XYZ file of C-alpha atoms in Angstrom:
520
model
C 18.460 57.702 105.923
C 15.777 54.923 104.700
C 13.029 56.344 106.185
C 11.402 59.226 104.236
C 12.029 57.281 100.983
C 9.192 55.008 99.308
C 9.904 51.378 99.390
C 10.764 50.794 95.841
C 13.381 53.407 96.289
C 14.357 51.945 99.829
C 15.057 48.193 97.819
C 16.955 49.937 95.091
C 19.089 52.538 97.556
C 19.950 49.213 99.811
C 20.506 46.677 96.489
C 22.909 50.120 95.162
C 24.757 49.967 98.619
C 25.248 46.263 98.438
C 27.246 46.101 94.974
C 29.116 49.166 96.208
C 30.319 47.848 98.649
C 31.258 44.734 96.417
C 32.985 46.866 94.158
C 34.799 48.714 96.994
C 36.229 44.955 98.568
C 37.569 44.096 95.269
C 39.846 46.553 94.961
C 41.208 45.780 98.338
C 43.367 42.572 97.742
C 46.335 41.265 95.045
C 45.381 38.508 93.082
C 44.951 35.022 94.636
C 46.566 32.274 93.435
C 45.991 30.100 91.377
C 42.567 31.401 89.724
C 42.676 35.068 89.843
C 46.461 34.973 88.478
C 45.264 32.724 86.059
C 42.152 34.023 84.236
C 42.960 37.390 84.596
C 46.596 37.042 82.601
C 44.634 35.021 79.948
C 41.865 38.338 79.666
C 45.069 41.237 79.685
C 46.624 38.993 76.977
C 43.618 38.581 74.859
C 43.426 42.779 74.764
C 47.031 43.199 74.664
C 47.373 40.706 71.640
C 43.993 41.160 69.745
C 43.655 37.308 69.741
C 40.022 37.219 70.349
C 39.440 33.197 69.256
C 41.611 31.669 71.392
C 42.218 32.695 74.954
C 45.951 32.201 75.960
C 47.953 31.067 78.984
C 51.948 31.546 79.017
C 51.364 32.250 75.251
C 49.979 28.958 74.813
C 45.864 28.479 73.823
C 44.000 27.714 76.992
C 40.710 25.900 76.261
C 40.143 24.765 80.044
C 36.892 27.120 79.634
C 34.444 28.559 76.703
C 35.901 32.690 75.999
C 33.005 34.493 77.767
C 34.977 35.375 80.597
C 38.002 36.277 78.918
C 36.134 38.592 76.087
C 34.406 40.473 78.654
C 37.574 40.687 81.166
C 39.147 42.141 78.000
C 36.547 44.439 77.528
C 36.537 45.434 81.066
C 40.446 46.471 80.750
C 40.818 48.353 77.569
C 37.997 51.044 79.370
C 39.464 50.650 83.283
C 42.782 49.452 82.591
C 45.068 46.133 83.004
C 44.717 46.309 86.699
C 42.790 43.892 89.128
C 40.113 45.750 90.026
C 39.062 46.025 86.279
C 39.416 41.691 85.991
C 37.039 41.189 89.058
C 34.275 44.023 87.416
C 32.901 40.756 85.210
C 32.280 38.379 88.140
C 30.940 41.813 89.962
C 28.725 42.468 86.969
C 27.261 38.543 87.377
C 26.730 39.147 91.046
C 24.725 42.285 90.578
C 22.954 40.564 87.949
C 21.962 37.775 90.150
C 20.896 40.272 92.247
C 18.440 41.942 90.942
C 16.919 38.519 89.437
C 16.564 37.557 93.110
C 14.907 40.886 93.928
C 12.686 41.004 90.883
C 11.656 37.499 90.654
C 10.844 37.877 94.439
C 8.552 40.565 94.288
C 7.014 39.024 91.397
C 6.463 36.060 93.569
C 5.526 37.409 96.829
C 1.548 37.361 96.416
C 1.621 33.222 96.211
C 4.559 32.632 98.636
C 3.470 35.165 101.110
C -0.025 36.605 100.844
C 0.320 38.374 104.236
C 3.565 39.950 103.251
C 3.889 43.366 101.903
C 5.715 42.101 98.073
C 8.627 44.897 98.404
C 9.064 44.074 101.843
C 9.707 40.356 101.359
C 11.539 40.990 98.060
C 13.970 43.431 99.574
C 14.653 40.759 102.341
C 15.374 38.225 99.978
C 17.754 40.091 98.327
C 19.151 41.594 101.223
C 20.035 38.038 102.451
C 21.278 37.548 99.156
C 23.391 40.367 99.086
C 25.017 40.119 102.704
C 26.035 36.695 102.315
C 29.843 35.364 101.465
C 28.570 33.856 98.385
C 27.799 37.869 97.093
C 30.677 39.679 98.606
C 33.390 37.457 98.058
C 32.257 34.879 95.586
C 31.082 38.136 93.463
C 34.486 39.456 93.436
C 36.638 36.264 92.588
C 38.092 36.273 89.495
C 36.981 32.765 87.692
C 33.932 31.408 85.443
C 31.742 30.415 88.645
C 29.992 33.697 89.162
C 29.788 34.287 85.363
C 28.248 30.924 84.870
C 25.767 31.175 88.060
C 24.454 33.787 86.754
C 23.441 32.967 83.639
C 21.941 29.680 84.704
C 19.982 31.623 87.483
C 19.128 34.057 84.554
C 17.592 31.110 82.885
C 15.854 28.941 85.306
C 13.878 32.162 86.436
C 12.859 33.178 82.637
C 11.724 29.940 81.846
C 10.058 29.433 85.122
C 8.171 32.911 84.584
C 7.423 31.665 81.255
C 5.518 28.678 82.130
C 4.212 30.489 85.055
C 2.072 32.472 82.553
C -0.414 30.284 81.840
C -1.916 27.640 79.821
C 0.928 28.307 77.152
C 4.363 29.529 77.729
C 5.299 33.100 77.089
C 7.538 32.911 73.953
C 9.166 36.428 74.813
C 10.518 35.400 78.309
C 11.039 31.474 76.818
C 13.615 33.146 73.802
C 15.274 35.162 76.453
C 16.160 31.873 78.848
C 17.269 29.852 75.553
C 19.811 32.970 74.437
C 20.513 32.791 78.778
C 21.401 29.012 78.570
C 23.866 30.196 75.639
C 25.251 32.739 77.215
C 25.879 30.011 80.215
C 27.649 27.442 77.292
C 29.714 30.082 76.465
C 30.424 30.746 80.235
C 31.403 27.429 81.183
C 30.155 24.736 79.168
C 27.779 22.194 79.142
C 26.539 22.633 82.274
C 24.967 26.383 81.207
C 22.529 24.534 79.473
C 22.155 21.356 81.374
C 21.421 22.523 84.494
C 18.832 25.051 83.341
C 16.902 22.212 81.271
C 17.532 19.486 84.410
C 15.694 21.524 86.907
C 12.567 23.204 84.541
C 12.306 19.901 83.342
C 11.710 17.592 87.404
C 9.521 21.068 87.819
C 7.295 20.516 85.391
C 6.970 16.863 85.122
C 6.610 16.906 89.264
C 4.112 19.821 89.086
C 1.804 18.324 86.315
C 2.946 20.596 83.429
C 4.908 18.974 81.426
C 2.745 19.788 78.574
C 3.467 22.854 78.584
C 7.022 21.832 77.012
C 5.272 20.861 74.092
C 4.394 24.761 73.590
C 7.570 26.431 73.578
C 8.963 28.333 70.766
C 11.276 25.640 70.229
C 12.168 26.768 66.505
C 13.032 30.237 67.399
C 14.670 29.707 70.702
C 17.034 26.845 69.653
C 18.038 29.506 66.455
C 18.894 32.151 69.099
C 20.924 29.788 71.144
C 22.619 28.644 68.239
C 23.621 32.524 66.535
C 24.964 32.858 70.460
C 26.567 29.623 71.750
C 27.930 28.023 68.175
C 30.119 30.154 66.212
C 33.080 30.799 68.585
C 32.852 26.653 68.888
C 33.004 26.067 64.765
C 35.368 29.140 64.311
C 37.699 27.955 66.965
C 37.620 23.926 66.064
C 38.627 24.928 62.879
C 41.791 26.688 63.452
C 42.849 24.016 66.624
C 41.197 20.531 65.540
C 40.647 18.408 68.796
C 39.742 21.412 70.460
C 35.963 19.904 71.086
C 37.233 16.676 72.157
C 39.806 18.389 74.624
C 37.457 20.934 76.218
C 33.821 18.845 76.146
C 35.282 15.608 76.289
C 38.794 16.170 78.622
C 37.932 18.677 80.935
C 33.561 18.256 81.344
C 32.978 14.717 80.902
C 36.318 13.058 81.883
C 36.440 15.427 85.146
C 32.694 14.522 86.038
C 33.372 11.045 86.105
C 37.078 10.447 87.090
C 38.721 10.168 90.038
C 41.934 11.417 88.844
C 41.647 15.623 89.146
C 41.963 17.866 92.338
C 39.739 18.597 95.135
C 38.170 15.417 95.706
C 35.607 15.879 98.475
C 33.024 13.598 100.526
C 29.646 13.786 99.437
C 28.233 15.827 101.861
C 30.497 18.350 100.739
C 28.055 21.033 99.805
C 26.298 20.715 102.557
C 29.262 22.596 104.616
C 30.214 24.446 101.548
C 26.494 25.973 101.967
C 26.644 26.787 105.539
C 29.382 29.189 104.777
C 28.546 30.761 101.631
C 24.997 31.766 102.727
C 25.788 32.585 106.682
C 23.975 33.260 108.683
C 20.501 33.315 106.429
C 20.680 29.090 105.464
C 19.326 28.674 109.148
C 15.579 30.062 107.928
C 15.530 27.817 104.761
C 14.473 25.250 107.301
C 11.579 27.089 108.301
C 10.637 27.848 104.809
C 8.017 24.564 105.293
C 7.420 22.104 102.885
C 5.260 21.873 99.532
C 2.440 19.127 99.477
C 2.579 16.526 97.175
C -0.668 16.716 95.939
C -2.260 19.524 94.008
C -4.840 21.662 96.109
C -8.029 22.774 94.543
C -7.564 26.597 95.277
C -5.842 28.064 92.394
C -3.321 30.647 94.722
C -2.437 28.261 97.016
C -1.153 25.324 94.181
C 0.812 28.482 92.528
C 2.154 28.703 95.746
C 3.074 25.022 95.936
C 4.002 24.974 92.513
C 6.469 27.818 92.768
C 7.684 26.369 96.637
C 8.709 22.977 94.158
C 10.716 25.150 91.961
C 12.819 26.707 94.394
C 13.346 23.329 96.398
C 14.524 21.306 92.955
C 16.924 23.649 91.979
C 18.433 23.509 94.751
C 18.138 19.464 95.065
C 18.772 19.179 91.169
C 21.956 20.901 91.236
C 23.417 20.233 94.673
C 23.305 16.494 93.527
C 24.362 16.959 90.301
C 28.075 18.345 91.426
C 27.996 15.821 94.712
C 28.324 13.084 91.867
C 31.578 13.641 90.379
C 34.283 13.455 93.568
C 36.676 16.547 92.559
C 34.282 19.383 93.722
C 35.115 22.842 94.531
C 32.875 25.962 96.652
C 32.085 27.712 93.521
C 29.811 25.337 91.611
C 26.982 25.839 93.877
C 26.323 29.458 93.998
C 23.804 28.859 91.159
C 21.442 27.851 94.064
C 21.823 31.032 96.149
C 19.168 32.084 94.340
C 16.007 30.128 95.243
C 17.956 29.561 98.581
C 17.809 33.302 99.623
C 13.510 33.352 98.457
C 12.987 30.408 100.783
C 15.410 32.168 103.846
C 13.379 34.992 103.105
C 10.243 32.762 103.192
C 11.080 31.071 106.636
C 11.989 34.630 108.257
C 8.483 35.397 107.618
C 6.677 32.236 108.658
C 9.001 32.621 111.881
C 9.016 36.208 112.598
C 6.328 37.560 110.411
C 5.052 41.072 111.576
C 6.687 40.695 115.533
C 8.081 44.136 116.523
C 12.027 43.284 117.689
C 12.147 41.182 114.171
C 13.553 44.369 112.080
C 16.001 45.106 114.453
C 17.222 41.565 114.415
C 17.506 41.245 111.082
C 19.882 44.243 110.572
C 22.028 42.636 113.414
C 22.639 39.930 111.143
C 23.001 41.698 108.142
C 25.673 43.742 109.864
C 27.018 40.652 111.337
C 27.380 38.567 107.799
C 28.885 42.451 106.278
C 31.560 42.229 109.101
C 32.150 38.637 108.567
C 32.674 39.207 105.060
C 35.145 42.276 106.122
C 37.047 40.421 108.258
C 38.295 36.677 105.386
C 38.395 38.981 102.810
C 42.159 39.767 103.349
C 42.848 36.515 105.248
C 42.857 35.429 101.716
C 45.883 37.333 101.716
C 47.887 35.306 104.343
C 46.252 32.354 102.726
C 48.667 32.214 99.400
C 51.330 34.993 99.954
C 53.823 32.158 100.261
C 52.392 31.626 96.516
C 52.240 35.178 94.938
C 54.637 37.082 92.846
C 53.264 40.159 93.030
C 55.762 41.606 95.683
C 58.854 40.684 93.107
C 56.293 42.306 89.925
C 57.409 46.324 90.222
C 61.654 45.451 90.029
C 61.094 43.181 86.848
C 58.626 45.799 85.528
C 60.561 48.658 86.365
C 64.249 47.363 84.751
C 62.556 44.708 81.975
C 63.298 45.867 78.898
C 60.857 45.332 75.508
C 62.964 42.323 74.146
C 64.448 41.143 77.244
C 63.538 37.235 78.205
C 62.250 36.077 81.571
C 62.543 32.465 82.473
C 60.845 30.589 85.176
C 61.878 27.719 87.444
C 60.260 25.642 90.142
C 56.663 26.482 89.538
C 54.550 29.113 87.471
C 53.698 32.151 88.967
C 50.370 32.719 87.820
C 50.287 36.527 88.627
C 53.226 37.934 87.697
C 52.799 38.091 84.260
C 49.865 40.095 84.392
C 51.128 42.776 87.086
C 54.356 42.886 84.788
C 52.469 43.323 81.427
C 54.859 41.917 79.754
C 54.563 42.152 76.127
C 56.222 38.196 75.428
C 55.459 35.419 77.358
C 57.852 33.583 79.974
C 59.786 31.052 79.504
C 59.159 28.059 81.467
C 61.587 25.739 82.553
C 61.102 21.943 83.696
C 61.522 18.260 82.272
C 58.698 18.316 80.286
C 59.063 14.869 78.675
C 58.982 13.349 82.723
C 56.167 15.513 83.374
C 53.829 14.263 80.230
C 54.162 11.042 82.443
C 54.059 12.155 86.381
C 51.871 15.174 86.198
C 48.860 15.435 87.834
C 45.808 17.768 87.649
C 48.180 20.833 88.004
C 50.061 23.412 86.597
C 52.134 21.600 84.632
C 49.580 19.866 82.762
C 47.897 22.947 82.415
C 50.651 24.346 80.229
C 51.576 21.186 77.854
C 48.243 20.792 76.563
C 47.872 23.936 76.000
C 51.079 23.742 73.999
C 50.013 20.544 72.013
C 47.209 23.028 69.926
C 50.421 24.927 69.379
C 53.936 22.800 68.845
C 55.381 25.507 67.229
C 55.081 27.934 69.983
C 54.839 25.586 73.179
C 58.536 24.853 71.626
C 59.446 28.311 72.502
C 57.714 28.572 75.764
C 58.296 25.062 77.293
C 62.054 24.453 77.456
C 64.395 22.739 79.897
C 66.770 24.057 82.416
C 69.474 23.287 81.086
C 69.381 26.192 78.572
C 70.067 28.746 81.774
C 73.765 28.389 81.610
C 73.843 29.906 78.070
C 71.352 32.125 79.001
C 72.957 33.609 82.173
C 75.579 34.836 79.760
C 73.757 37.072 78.029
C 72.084 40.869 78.789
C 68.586 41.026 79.188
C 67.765 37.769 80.977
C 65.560 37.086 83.407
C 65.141 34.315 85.960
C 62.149 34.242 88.544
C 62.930 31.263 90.671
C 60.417 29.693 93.454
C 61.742 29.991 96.814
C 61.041 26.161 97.455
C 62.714 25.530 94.794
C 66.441 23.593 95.927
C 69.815 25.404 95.252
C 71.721 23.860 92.756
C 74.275 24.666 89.317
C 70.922 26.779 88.211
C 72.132 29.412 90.170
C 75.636 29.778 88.241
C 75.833 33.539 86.257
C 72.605 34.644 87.943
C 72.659 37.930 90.511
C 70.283 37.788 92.915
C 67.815 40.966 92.359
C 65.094 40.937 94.918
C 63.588 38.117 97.337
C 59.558 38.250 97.805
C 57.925 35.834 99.991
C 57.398 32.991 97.442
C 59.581 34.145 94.555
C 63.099 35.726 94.029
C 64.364 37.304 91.093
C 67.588 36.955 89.570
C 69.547 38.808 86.586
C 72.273 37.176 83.979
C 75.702 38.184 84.719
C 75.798 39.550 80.802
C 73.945 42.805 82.268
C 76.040 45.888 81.683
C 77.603 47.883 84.980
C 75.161 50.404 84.400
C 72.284 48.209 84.727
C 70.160 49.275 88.065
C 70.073 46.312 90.229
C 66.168 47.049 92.389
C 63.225 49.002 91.405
C-alpha cells in the first residue's frame, strides 16, 4: 500500500494510521476508575452547568488541577456528545500533537544526528517508535492532565530549542510561541508547565556554552504572552474562592513534592521500570544512541550534532530526576520524555542497523509486536477496576431517575456514575465527615471536603451523614447507590433492592408508588 507513494506522503499516511487507531482503542473501554470517572464528570458538568471558572466535582469546586483540561473536555462534548469517547478526544488531541513535534523536529534534525540517513526516513522511524509505543496508545487515550501537560512541555522545550538553534541570536517568532507553550502547560497542570521547560533549556545551554544566548530572548514580549494566557483564569478565579492559590500551588504542587504523606509512594528507581513499559520494545536502542563528548569539536556539523545529542539526553535526565525526588510518583509524569527518547531509539536503530537489508523487516515485527501488545492491556484495564465501576448499575438509575429525584451514596464515591447518568443535581454523599477531616488520607474523601470548604454553603448540601437515610427511605424519588463492600447494617431499612453490579447495588425508598418500574 506504501510503496508507490513519496515518502513525505508515506510518514503522513503511517503518522494518520497511528492516531486512528488511537482514536479507534478509546472508544473500546468504560471509564477507569478513579481518573477517567473523575475528570471526565468534572468536564460534562462544566458544559452541562455553564460554570466555566471553576471546575466541579460532586457539585463541589475541584481545584486539584488548573481548567485546561476541563474547558477543552467541555468543548469536546457539546460537538460529540457527553459520552467517553468524546472525554478521551483531548488527551488524543495531545498525543497527536506530540506526534507530529516528534516527527517534525526529527526531520528537522536528521542532517546533524544522522548525516548518512535519508531525513524522512529517520524522522518517520522516530515517530513510528513514538507512535507504537504504550505511552501513545494507551497513555494518549487516558482521561487525566498527564498527556495534556506532556504535550505542551514537549511543545515548548522543542520551540525554544529550535529557537536557539538558529543562530547567534534566538528566533523571537519560535521563542514567543514556547513562552505562550509553557502557559498553555500552567494552565494544564501547574507549575511544572513552566518549570520543566525552563529547567532543561536552561542545563542545555549553560552545558553547551550558550547561555548567552538567554540574554537575547524577547523576554518583554514573551513573558506578556504568557501572562494574557496563563494569568487571568488564576486572578478571576482567586477572587471569587480566596485561598484558592494557596490550596492548589501551595497544597497540592509544593506540599505533594515534598511530603511523604500522599499516595503512590515509589522507590527511586521507579521510572526506570515505569520507562521500560511505556516505550516497549524501542527503550532497548536508546542505549545504542552513543554518547555526546564533553568537549566542543572544531567542525561546526559535528558540535550541532553534539549540541543537539545534549538536549535530548537532559531532558530526559532533567525531568526523570525531577519527579524521582518527591516519593508519591505515578506512570504518567514521565511521558514528557518520550519525546527526545523516541529521536535517540531512532538514533541507535541506525548506528546499529543502519542500511543492513533484513533491518526493515525487523522493524515492522516490532512495530506489530508493540501494536498487539498495546491490543492485548488495553481491556485488561477492564478486569483491573470492574470491582470499582458503576457503570453496569448507570442505565436502571438513568432510565427510572426522575428530574428532581435525589440519589445518595454510601461506602465510597463512584466516580463514574454520575457522568454515565447525566444527572442534572449532584449526589448526595454520605459518611462521618467530622471523623474523616481527622483520619482521611490522600483519597476520596479528602478529595470532596476541600472541595466543599471553597463552598460551605453547598458542601452542606452535598456532604451529609447517614443517618438522614431513614427519613429519606420514606419518601418517593430517592435514591441509594451503596458499595458492595460496604457492611449490612440499619442503612438498609425502607430501601428495595433495584439492581446489583459488580461493585455497586442500587436501591429505591419504599415511598415509591406501585407503579414505579423496578429495572431498566
Amino acid at each position: 500500500m506504501f510503496q508507490n507513494l513519496s515518502d513525505r506522503r508515506r510518514s503522513a499516511l503511517l503518522l494518520a494510521v497511528l492516531w486512528a487507531l488511537l482514536l479507534v482503542m478509546a472508544a473500546l473501554r468504560p471509564l477507569a476508575i478513579p481518573d477517567e470517572g473523575r475528570y471526565a464528570e468534572v468536564g460534562r458538568w462544566m458544559l452541562q452547568s455553564g460554570d466555566w471558572l471553576a471546575p466541579r466535582l460532586a457539585g463541589l469546586p475541584f481545584f486539584h488541577k488548573p481548567p485546561l483540561l476541563h474547558w477543552l473536555q467541555a468543548a469536546s462534548m457539546a460537538v460529540f456528545g457527553e459520552n467517553a469517547w468524546a472525554a478521551r478526544l483531548v488527551p488524543a488531541l495531545h498525543a497527536g500533537l506530540m506526534l507530529l513535534g516528534v516527527y517534525l523536529a526529527s526531520r528537522a534534525l536528521a542532517p546533524a544526528l544522522a548525516p548518512q540517513a535519508s531525513a524522512e526516513a529517520f524522522a518517520r522511524r522516530a515517530a513510528v517508535m513514538f507512535g507504537t509505543s504504550l505511552a501513545f496508545l494507551l497513555g494518549g487515550q487516558y482521561v487525566n492532565h498527564d498527556m495534556l501537560v506532556a504535550a505542551w512541555i514537549a511543545t515548548a522545550i522543542w520551540l525554544f530549542a529550535f529557537a536557539f538553534l538558529h543562530g547567534e541570536r534566538p528566533h523571537a517568532g519560535l521563542a514567543r510561541l514556547g513562552f505562550v507553550a509553557c502557559a498553555l502547560g500552567v494552565l494544564g497542570k501547574g507549575l511544572i508547565g513552566v518549570v520543566l521547560p525552563g529547567g532543561v533549556i536552561f542545563f542545555w545551554l549553560v552545558l553547551t556554552g550558550q547561555w548567552r544566548k538567554m540574554l537575547h530572548l524577547p523576554w518583554l514580549s514573551g513573558l506578556l504572552l504568557f501572562a494574557l494566557v496563563a494569568v487571568p483564569w488564576f486572578w478571576l478565579a482567586q477572587q471569587h474562592y480566596p485561598g484558592l492559590l494557596d490550596y492548589l500551588f501551595g497544597t497540592q504542587q509544593f506540599q505533594r513534592f515534598r511530603a511523604t504523606t500522599f499516595n503512590n509512594a515509589h522507590p527511586w528507581w521507579f521510572y526506570g521500570v515505569a520507562l521500560l513499559a511505556l516505550f516497549f520494545p524501542w527503550l532497548l536502542w536508546v542505549f545504542f544512541s552513543g554518547f555526546p563528548s564533553v568537549k566542543r569539536p572544531e567542525d561546526a556539523i559535528e558540535n550541532k550534532a553534539r549540541t543537539v545529542h545534549w538536549l535530548l539526553i537532559l531532558w530526559v535526565v532533567v525531568i526523570v530526576g525531577f519527579f524521582s525526588v518527591p516519593r508519591s510518583k505515578l506512570v504518567g509524569y514521565v511521558l514528557p520524555v518520550l519525546p527526545p527518547l523516541a529521536v535517540l531509539a531512532a538514533l541507535g536503530w541506525q548506528r546499529m542497523f543502519g542500511a543492513r537489508g533484513g533491518a526493515p523487516r525487523v522493524f515492522a515485527a516490532l512495530c506489530i509486536a508493540a501494536v498487539g501488545l498495546a491490543l492485548a492491556i488495553d481491556p485488561l484495564a477492564n478486569l483491573l477496576t470492574r470491582d470499582k465501576r458503576a457503570h453496569d448499575i448507570a442505565p436502571t438509575l438513568e432510565y427510572l431517575l426522575g428530574p428532581q429525584d435525589t440519589v445518595y451514596v454510601l461506602g465510597g464515591y463512584p466516580y463514574d456514575l454520575p457522568f454515565y447518568v447525566r444527572t442534572p443535581r449532584p449526589f448526595v454523599v454520605l459518611q462521618d465527615w467530622p471523623t474523616l477531616r481527622r483520619t482521611a488520607g490522600d483519597n476520596w474523601a479528602r478529595e470532596l471536603f476541600e472541595s466543599g470548604d471553597f463552598e460551605p454553603a453547598t458542601a452542606a448540601q452535598v456532604l451529609q451523614s447517614p443517618e438522614v437515610l431513614a427519613a429519606a427511605a420514606q419518601r418517593p424519588g430517592q435514591w441509594l447507590v451503596v458499595a458492595n463492600s460496604h457492611p449490612a447494617g440499619d442503612w438498609q431499612r425502607g430501601w428495595a433492592l433495584v439492581k446489583r453490579g459488580h461493585g455497586w447495588s442500587l436501591y429505591r425508598s419504599a415511598g415509591f408508588s406501585a407503579g414505579t418500574p423496578s429495572n431498566g
